[in-house]
Amino acid sequence: MYKIKEKIYKWLFTLLAFSSLIFLLGIIILLFKESFPILKQVGLEGFIFGKNWYPTHGQPEFGILPIILGSLWVTTGAMLVCVPLGVGSALYIHELASNRQKAILKPMIEILASIPSVVFGFFGMAIAAPILQKAFHLPTGLCAFTASLILGIMAIPTICSLSEDALSCVPLSFREASLAVGANRWQTLVQVVIPAAGSGISTAIILGMSRAVGETMTVLMVAGGAAVIPHTFFEPVRPMTSTIAAEMGEAVMGSLHYNALFSIGLVLFIFTLVFNVIAEIVSRRFRLKLGLGR
Amino acid sequence: MKKNIIQSIGFGLITLCTMLTLFFLGSIIYFIVVRGIGVISWQFLTDVPRKAMTEGGVAPAILGTFYLTIGAILFALPLGLACAIYLNEYSPKGFVVNIIRMSINNLAGVPSVVFGLFGLALFVKFFKFGVSILSGSLTLGILALPIIISAAQEALMAVPQSLREASLALGATHWQTIKKIVLPHALPGILTGVILSIGRIAGETAPILFTAATFYARGLPRSIFSEVMVLPYHIYALMTEGTHPDKQTTIAYGCSLILLVLVLVVSTIAIVIRQKQRSANG
């Protein structure tokens, strides 16, 4: 009697444990399935390198190069903000903060990481955009620059927490050895601790990047939304995520436009998948290097 | 000494970085609190929107957020818990476990708008649930799954091995040990994971854009197949739709403050509890 019950439970848990895999496969299959018609129509090359995105014209054109470039501009800009600030803050918390400061700062950064993206988007739209428009005499405050700034600020807590984790994994003996041979604290930090934590910090940065590429509400509200290849940071752009979010509501289900938006989702998914796989490989190397095991 | 000057400059720089970080994040909270606090009133929290979203309250949106969050947790908790139990208590080490681990990690990295597409194609279109509480909850549940799994796994791992051995030595079966010893011991940790994912789900907008949310619903939702008003989507819609931008922005400040307070309070509770547990577990 007991044996049967035990077996049933074991099989039940085994079955349910595969749910994540099933969902992941489901996402991949559905993205491919819904993208297929448009890729057949336009061709992969025409889709990715096409310069015109006019999905609703009489003669619709589905080229997503401006949209991919929009994502890359905004993500690059965001990285310029969040990498120095995030890693810098992590270094401060690790090296300079007193125990009391640490006890407050570490959980605080983690809590700040949970501020919803729509709140950042709202802040960008209602407060940051008008201020920046005035300060830089821009035609519109809703542009790649504002989006990068807000997105960057949003990613700081993630990068900071993960980098700090990496820094605190570096064995104390590394520091002690360096200080013992006469290096001062800064030299120890830059030449011993940071290189040792290097791949951990890189993982943090890559994960931050993956987050920034996939972030939707902030860019939807702040980036301006013009699907044109941008030439400067002060032009409105339309990244991948905001294109999907903005146009899905008006696309007719089953139309080519609908399929094209799924293909953008597929491209976006592949982008983040690549980032995540790289992050995983780098972080595994990091743990091996410091002898932490998996 | 040159190297000490460099050290001072370096330390100065990282201190500056920290101050800028705190300044930026602090000013976002400051602006929203200062401009939103005047909007909040008992009527704002309990009334329905009136006069084309320019007056009245946002009670339906608060309630909608509540429904979706509960729905998502009801879906994700049993699934996530089962997955964590399998990985921690049953898993034969090896290939299968690695694949499951990998898929959890990758699922955690999928952009939220892609979850929205998935929910649209599967729940709204294929299963014909329509734009509804059900579709939205399921979509958000899948998004929360990796968070719940990793929190539950951490909680299960913190249960001392000796407790399991003692139970098995008394003749209890594997499942009895899990049910009577391991799960009660891991319960606080699992709850922390649930609270943490509530904070995450409540603020998510992109997954529900095309699976659950609507800007204006007549009356409260009647069943799980009705579309709902939801706080985060309401903020977005107030800023981008409608005909009275000024008055709508004011209401959006109020909504943002409610959402911000909700999420910050929930995640503060979760993170503080988790820290206490971690230091108790050593």
PDB file of C-alpha atoms in Angstrom, chain A residues 9-199:
ATOM      1  CA  TYR A   9       4.049  10.851  -5.450  1.00  0.00           C
ATOM      2  CA  LYS A  10       7.432  10.357  -7.025  1.00  0.00           C
ATOM      3  CA  TRP A  11       5.960  10.272 -10.510  1.00  0.00           C
ATOM      4  CA  LEU A  12       3.740  13.254  -9.787  1.00  0.00           C
ATOM      5  CA  PHE A  13       6.675  15.403  -8.705  1.00  0.00           C
ATOM      6  CA  THR A  14       8.816  14.209 -11.600  1.00  0.00           C
ATOM      7  CA  LEU A  15       6.069  15.141 -14.009  1.00  0.00           C
ATOM      8  CA  LEU A  16       5.450  18.578 -12.496  1.00  0.00           C
ATOM      9  CA  ALA A  17       9.182  19.288 -12.372  1.00  0.00           C
ATOM     10  CA  PHE A  18       9.200  19.322 -16.149  1.00  0.00           C
ATOM     11  CA  SER A  19       6.738  22.238 -16.248  1.00  0.00           C
ATOM     12  CA  SER A  20       9.477  24.865 -16.694  1.00  0.00           C
ATOM     13  CA  LEU A  21      10.937  22.942 -19.593  1.00  0.00           C
ATOM     14  CA  ILE A  22       7.487  22.565 -21.142  1.00  0.00           C
ATOM     15  CA  PHE A  23       6.750  26.281 -20.818  1.00  0.00           C
ATOM     16  CA  LEU A  24      10.126  27.207 -22.263  1.00  0.00           C
ATOM     17  CA  LEU A  25       9.626  24.839 -25.198  1.00  0.00           C
ATOM     18  CA  GLY A  26       6.060  26.110 -25.562  1.00  0.00           C
ATOM     19  CA  ILE A  27       7.319  29.688 -25.818  1.00  0.00           C
ATOM     20  CA  ILE A  28       9.887  28.717 -28.455  1.00  0.00           C
ATOM     21  CA  ILE A  29       7.430  26.637 -30.495  1.00  0.00           C
ATOM     22  CA  LEU A  30       4.682  29.276 -30.443  1.00  0.00           C
ATOM     23  CA  LEU A  31       7.110  32.060 -31.358  1.00  0.00           C
ATOM     24  CA  PHE A  32       8.353  30.046 -34.331  1.00  0.00           C
ATOM     25  CA  LYS A  33       4.890  28.960 -35.378  1.00  0.00           C
ATOM     26  CA  GLU A  34       3.422  32.464 -35.315  1.00  0.00           C
ATOM     27  CA  SER A  35       6.505  33.936 -37.020  1.00  0.00           C
ATOM     28  CA  PHE A  36       6.551  31.474 -39.868  1.00  0.00           C
ATOM     29  CA  PRO A  37       4.097  33.186 -42.268  1.00  0.00           C
ATOM     30  CA  ILE A  38       5.911  36.516 -42.232  1.00  0.00           C
ATOM     31  CA  LEU A  39       9.350  34.954 -42.631  1.00  0.00           C
ATOM     32  CA  LYS A  40       8.014  32.980 -45.588  1.00  0.00           C
ATOM     33  CA  GLN A  41       6.612  36.160 -47.128  1.00  0.00           C
ATOM     34  CA  VAL A  42       9.496  38.573 -46.563  1.00  0.00           C
ATOM     35  CA  GLY A  43      12.438  36.227 -46.081  1.00  0.00           C
ATOM     36  CA  LEU A  44      14.743  36.240 -43.077  1.00  0.00           C
ATOM     37  CA  GLU A  45      17.184  38.685 -44.630  1.00  0.00           C
ATOM     38  CA  GLY A  46      14.511  41.104 -45.810  1.00  0.00           C
ATOM     39  CA  PHE A  47      12.954  40.983 -42.373  1.00  0.00           C
ATOM     40  CA  ILE A  48      16.060  41.598 -40.313  1.00  0.00           C
ATOM     41  CA  PHE A  49      17.889  43.984 -42.647  1.00  0.00           C
ATOM     42  CA  GLY A  50      14.881  45.720 -44.172  1.00  0.00           C
ATOM     43  CA  LYS A  51      15.065  49.450 -43.458  1.00  0.00           C
ATOM     44  CA  ASN A  52      11.351  50.227 -43.560  1.00  0.00           C
ATOM     45  CA  TRP A  53       8.725  49.312 -40.982  1.00  0.00           C
ATOM     46  CA  TYR A  54       5.321  50.258 -42.430  1.00  0.00           C
ATOM     47  CA  PRO A  55       3.118  47.414 -41.184  1.00  0.00           C
ATOM     48  CA  THR A  56      -0.207  49.135 -41.786  1.00  0.00           C
ATOM     49  CA  HIS A  57       0.335  50.774 -45.177  1.00  0.00           C
ATOM     50  CA  GLY A  58      -1.547  49.661 -48.285  1.00  0.00           C
ATOM     51  CA  GLN A  59       1.738  48.151 -49.440  1.00  0.00           C
ATOM     52  CA  PRO A  60       3.007  46.993 -46.030  1.00  0.00           C
ATOM     53  CA  GLU A  61       6.764  46.713 -45.468  1.00  0.00           C
ATOM     54  CA  PHE A  62       8.203  44.641 -42.663  1.00  0.00           C
ATOM     55  CA  GLY A  63      11.857  45.539 -42.169  1.00  0.00           C
ATOM     56  CA  ILE A  64      12.927  45.585 -38.523  1.00  0.00           C
ATOM     57  CA  LEU A  65      16.441  47.005 -38.821  1.00  0.00           C
ATOM     58  CA  PRO A  66      15.369  50.390 -37.353  1.00  0.00           C
ATOM     59  CA  ILE A  67      13.684  48.536 -34.497  1.00  0.00           C
ATOM     60  CA  ILE A  68      16.704  46.358 -33.714  1.00  0.00           C
ATOM     61  CA  LEU A  69      18.940  49.448 -33.887  1.00  0.00           C
ATOM     62  CA  GLY A  70      16.531  51.261 -31.572  1.00  0.00           C
ATOM     63  CA  SER A  71      16.965  48.493 -29.012  1.00  0.00           C
ATOM     64  CA  LEU A  72      20.747  48.523 -29.382  1.00  0.00           C
ATOM     65  CA  TRP A  73      20.987  52.323 -28.988  1.00  0.00           C
ATOM     66  CA  VAL A  74      18.844  52.409 -25.898  1.00  0.00           C
ATOM     67  CA  THR A  75      20.576  49.391 -24.347  1.00  0.00           C
ATOM     68  CA  THR A  76      24.040  50.809 -25.034  1.00  0.00           C
ATOM     69  CA  GLY A  77      23.025  54.123 -23.523  1.00  0.00           C
ATOM     70  CA  ALA A  78      21.561  52.404 -20.478  1.00  0.00           C
ATOM     71  CA  MET A  79      24.780  50.439 -20.001  1.00  0.00           C
ATOM     72  CA  LEU A  80      26.805  53.665 -20.008  1.00  0.00           C
ATOM     73  CA  VAL A  81      24.696  54.768 -17.038  1.00  0.00           C
ATOM     74  CA  CYS A  82      24.274  51.591 -15.033  1.00  0.00           C
ATOM     75  CA  VAL A  83      27.657  49.868 -15.349  1.00  0.00           C
ATOM     76  CA  PRO A  84      29.773  52.607 -13.749  1.00  0.00           C
ATOM     77  CA  LEU A  85      27.127  53.476 -11.159  1.00  0.00           C
ATOM     78  CA  GLY A  86      26.182  49.883 -10.371  1.00  0.00           C
ATOM     79  CA  VAL A  87      29.698  48.484 -10.147  1.00  0.00           C
ATOM     80  CA  GLY A  88      30.964  51.648  -8.412  1.00  0.00           C
ATOM     81  CA  SER A  89      28.280  51.343  -5.744  1.00  0.00           C
ATOM     82  CA  ALA A  90      29.087  47.659  -5.316  1.00  0.00           C
ATOM     83  CA  LEU A  91      32.744  48.535  -4.770  1.00  0.00           C
ATOM     84  CA  TYR A  92      31.754  51.154  -2.212  1.00  0.00           C
ATOM     85  CA  ILE A  93      29.532  48.731  -0.320  1.00  0.00           C
ATOM     86  CA  HIS A  94      32.245  46.096  -0.403  1.00  0.00           C
ATOM     87  CA  GLU A  95      35.264  48.218   0.436  1.00  0.00           C
ATOM     88  CA  LEU A  96      34.288  51.442   2.175  1.00  0.00           C
ATOM     89  CA  ALA A  97      30.913  50.952   3.826  1.00  0.00           C
ATOM     90  CA  SER A  98      30.948  50.422   7.569  1.00  0.00           C
ATOM     91  CA  ASN A  99      29.132  47.374   8.876  1.00  0.00           C
ATOM     92  CA  ARG A 100      26.152  49.498   9.765  1.00  0.00           C
ATOM     93  CA  GLN A 101      26.019  51.135   6.326  1.00  0.00           C
ATOM     94  CA  LYS A 102      26.338  47.705   4.740  1.00  0.00           C
ATOM     95  CA  ALA A 103      23.461  46.339   6.795  1.00  0.00           C
ATOM     96  CA  ILE A 104      21.257  49.135   5.459  1.00  0.00           C
ATOM     97  CA  LEU A 105      22.562  49.559   1.909  1.00  0.00           C
ATOM     98  CA  LYS A 106      22.532  45.926   0.819  1.00  0.00           C
ATOM     99  CA  PRO A 107      18.866  45.163   1.535  1.00  0.00           C
ATOM    100  CA  MET A 108      17.897  48.667   0.415  1.00  0.00           C
ATOM    101  CA  ILE A 109      19.401  48.141  -3.047  1.00  0.00           C
ATOM    102  CA  GLU A 110      17.607  44.805  -3.260  1.00  0.00           C
ATOM    103  CA  ILE A 111      14.315  46.430  -2.321  1.00  0.00           C
ATOM    104  CA  LEU A 112      14.845  49.213  -4.865  1.00  0.00           C
ATOM    105  CA  ALA A 113      15.297  46.521  -7.530  1.00  0.00           C
ATOM    106  CA  SER A 114      11.624  45.698  -7.103  1.00  0.00           C
ATOM    107  CA  ILE A 115      10.274  49.109  -8.179  1.00  0.00           C
ATOM    108  CA  PRO A 116       7.964  48.265 -11.097  1.00  0.00           C
ATOM    109  CA  SER A 117       9.091  49.324 -14.555  1.00  0.00           C
ATOM    110  CA  VAL A 118       5.837  51.168 -15.214  1.00  0.00           C
ATOM    111  CA  VAL A 119       6.667  53.487 -12.294  1.00  0.00           C
ATOM    112  CA  PHE A 120      10.041  54.251 -13.900  1.00  0.00           C
ATOM    113  CA  GLY A 121       8.261  54.841 -17.184  1.00  0.00           C
ATOM    114  CA  PHE A 122       5.800  57.163 -15.526  1.00  0.00           C
ATOM    115  CA  PHE A 123       8.601  59.069 -13.808  1.00  0.00           C
ATOM    116  CA  GLY A 124      10.402  59.401 -17.137  1.00  0.00           C
ATOM    117  CA  MET A 125       7.313  60.664 -18.916  1.00  0.00           C
ATOM    118  CA  ALA A 126       5.945  63.006 -16.267  1.00  0.00           C
ATOM    119  CA  ILE A 127       9.142  64.395 -14.724  1.00  0.00           C
ATOM    120  CA  ALA A 128      12.426  63.485 -16.445  1.00  0.00           C
ATOM    121  CA  ALA A 129      11.380  64.169 -20.062  1.00  0.00           C
ATOM    122  CA  PRO A 130      10.213  67.774 -19.506  1.00  0.00           C
ATOM    123  CA  ILE A 131      13.305  68.569 -17.431  1.00  0.00           C
ATOM    124  CA  LEU A 132      15.702  67.114 -20.019  1.00  0.00           C
ATOM    125  CA  GLN A 133      13.836  68.770 -22.877  1.00  0.00           C
ATOM    126  CA  LYS A 134      14.358  72.172 -21.281  1.00  0.00           C
ATOM    127  CA  ALA A 135      17.944  71.514 -20.226  1.00  0.00           C
ATOM    128  CA  PHE A 136      19.148  70.357 -23.654  1.00  0.00           C
ATOM    129  CA  HIS A 137      16.703  72.406 -25.813  1.00  0.00           C
ATOM    130  CA  LEU A 138      15.325  69.257 -27.456  1.00  0.00           C
ATOM    131  CA  PRO A 139      12.363  69.102 -29.810  1.00  0.00           C
ATOM    132  CA  THR A 140      10.986  66.337 -27.590  1.00  0.00           C
ATOM    133  CA  GLY A 141      11.981  64.923 -24.223  1.00  0.00           C
ATOM    134  CA  LEU A 142      10.795  61.473 -25.223  1.00  0.00           C
ATOM    135  CA  CYS A 143      13.878  60.159 -27.000  1.00  0.00           C
ATOM    136  CA  ALA A 144      16.641  57.550 -26.873  1.00  0.00           C
ATOM    137  CA  PHE A 145      18.628  59.685 -24.419  1.00  0.00           C
ATOM    138  CA  THR A 146      15.872  59.896 -21.800  1.00  0.00           C
ATOM    139  CA  ALA A 147      15.009  56.237 -22.272  1.00  0.00           C
ATOM    140  CA  SER A 148      18.656  55.232 -21.806  1.00  0.00           C
ATOM    141  CA  LEU A 149      18.940  57.299 -18.670  1.00  0.00           C
ATOM    142  CA  ILE A 150      15.790  55.909 -17.046  1.00  0.00           C
ATOM    143  CA  LEU A 151      16.522  52.354 -18.159  1.00  0.00           C
ATOM    144  CA  GLY A 152      20.058  52.709 -16.841  1.00  0.00           C
ATOM    145  CA  ILE A 153      18.879  53.918 -13.443  1.00  0.00           C
ATOM    146  CA  MET A 154      16.442  51.036 -13.365  1.00  0.00           C
ATOM    147  CA  ALA A 155      19.181  48.457 -13.972  1.00  0.00           C
ATOM    148  CA  ILE A 156      21.569  49.824 -11.312  1.00  0.00           C
ATOM    149  CA  PRO A 157      20.192  47.787  -8.372  1.00  0.00           C
ATOM    150  CA  THR A 158      20.409  44.484 -10.300  1.00  0.00           C
ATOM    151  CA  ILE A 159      23.998  45.076 -11.369  1.00  0.00           C
ATOM    152  CA  CYS A 160      24.985  46.408  -7.964  1.00  0.00           C
ATOM    153  CA  SER A 161      23.562  43.456  -5.974  1.00  0.00           C
ATOM    154  CA  LEU A 162      25.038  40.829  -8.269  1.00  0.00           C
ATOM    155  CA  SER A 163      28.452  42.530  -8.413  1.00  0.00           C
ATOM    156  CA  GLU A 164      28.516  42.842  -4.665  1.00  0.00           C
ATOM    157  CA  ASP A 165      27.765  39.115  -4.367  1.00  0.00           C
ATOM    158  CA  ALA A 166      30.692  38.402  -6.693  1.00  0.00           C
ATOM    159  CA  LEU A 167      33.031  40.671  -4.718  1.00  0.00           C
ATOM    160  CA  SER A 168      32.135  39.055  -1.416  1.00  0.00           C
ATOM    161  CA  CYS A 169      32.908  35.604  -2.888  1.00  0.00           C
ATOM    162  CA  VAL A 170      36.591  36.549  -3.256  1.00  0.00           C
ATOM    163  CA  PRO A 171      38.464  34.767  -0.450  1.00  0.00           C
ATOM    164  CA  LEU A 172      39.804  37.009   2.298  1.00  0.00           C
ATOM    165  CA  SER A 173      43.251  35.436   1.905  1.00  0.00           C
ATOM    166  CA  PHE A 174      43.644  37.101  -1.524  1.00  0.00           C
ATOM    167  CA  ARG A 175      43.268  40.527   0.085  1.00  0.00           C
ATOM    168  CA  GLU A 176      45.474  39.692   3.015  1.00  0.00           C
ATOM    169  CA  ALA A 177      48.253  38.414   0.750  1.00  0.00           C
ATOM    170  CA  SER A 178      48.133  41.588  -1.322  1.00  0.00           C
ATOM    171  CA  LEU A 179      48.106  43.899   1.700  1.00  0.00           C
ATOM    172  CA  ALA A 180      50.953  41.911   3.242  1.00  0.00           C
ATOM    173  CA  VAL A 181      53.271  42.581   0.298  1.00  0.00           C
ATOM    174  CA  GLY A 182      52.739  46.322   0.741  1.00  0.00           C
ATOM    175  CA  ALA A 183      49.919  47.177  -1.664  1.00  0.00           C
ATOM    176  CA  ASN A 184      47.463  49.726  -0.328  1.00  0.00           C
ATOM    177  CA  ARG A 185      43.699  49.143  -0.259  1.00  0.00           C
ATOM    178  CA  TRP A 186      43.009  50.691  -3.656  1.00  0.00           C
ATOM    179  CA  GLN A 187      45.788  48.706  -5.346  1.00  0.00           C
ATOM    180  CA  THR A 188      44.482  45.552  -3.710  1.00  0.00           C
ATOM    181  CA  LEU A 189      40.963  46.344  -4.869  1.00  0.00           C
ATOM    182  CA  VAL A 190      41.922  47.123  -8.472  1.00  0.00           C
ATOM    183  CA  GLN A 191      44.702  44.591  -9.011  1.00  0.00           C
ATOM    184  CA  VAL A 192      43.569  41.638  -6.890  1.00  0.00           C
ATOM    185  CA  VAL A 193      39.926  41.726  -5.845  1.00  0.00           C
ATOM    186  CA  ILE A 194      38.377  43.056  -9.074  1.00  0.00           C
ATOM    187  CA  PRO A 195      40.287  40.641 -11.351  1.00  0.00           C
ATOM    188  CA  ALA A 196      39.336  37.753  -9.057  1.00  0.00           C
ATOM    189  CA  ALA A 197      35.688  38.813  -9.116  1.00  0.00           C
ATOM    190  CA  GLY A 198      35.937  39.823 -12.785  1.00  0.00           C
ATOM    191  CA  SER A 199      33.838  37.115 -14.329  1.00  0.00           C
TER     192      SER A 199
END
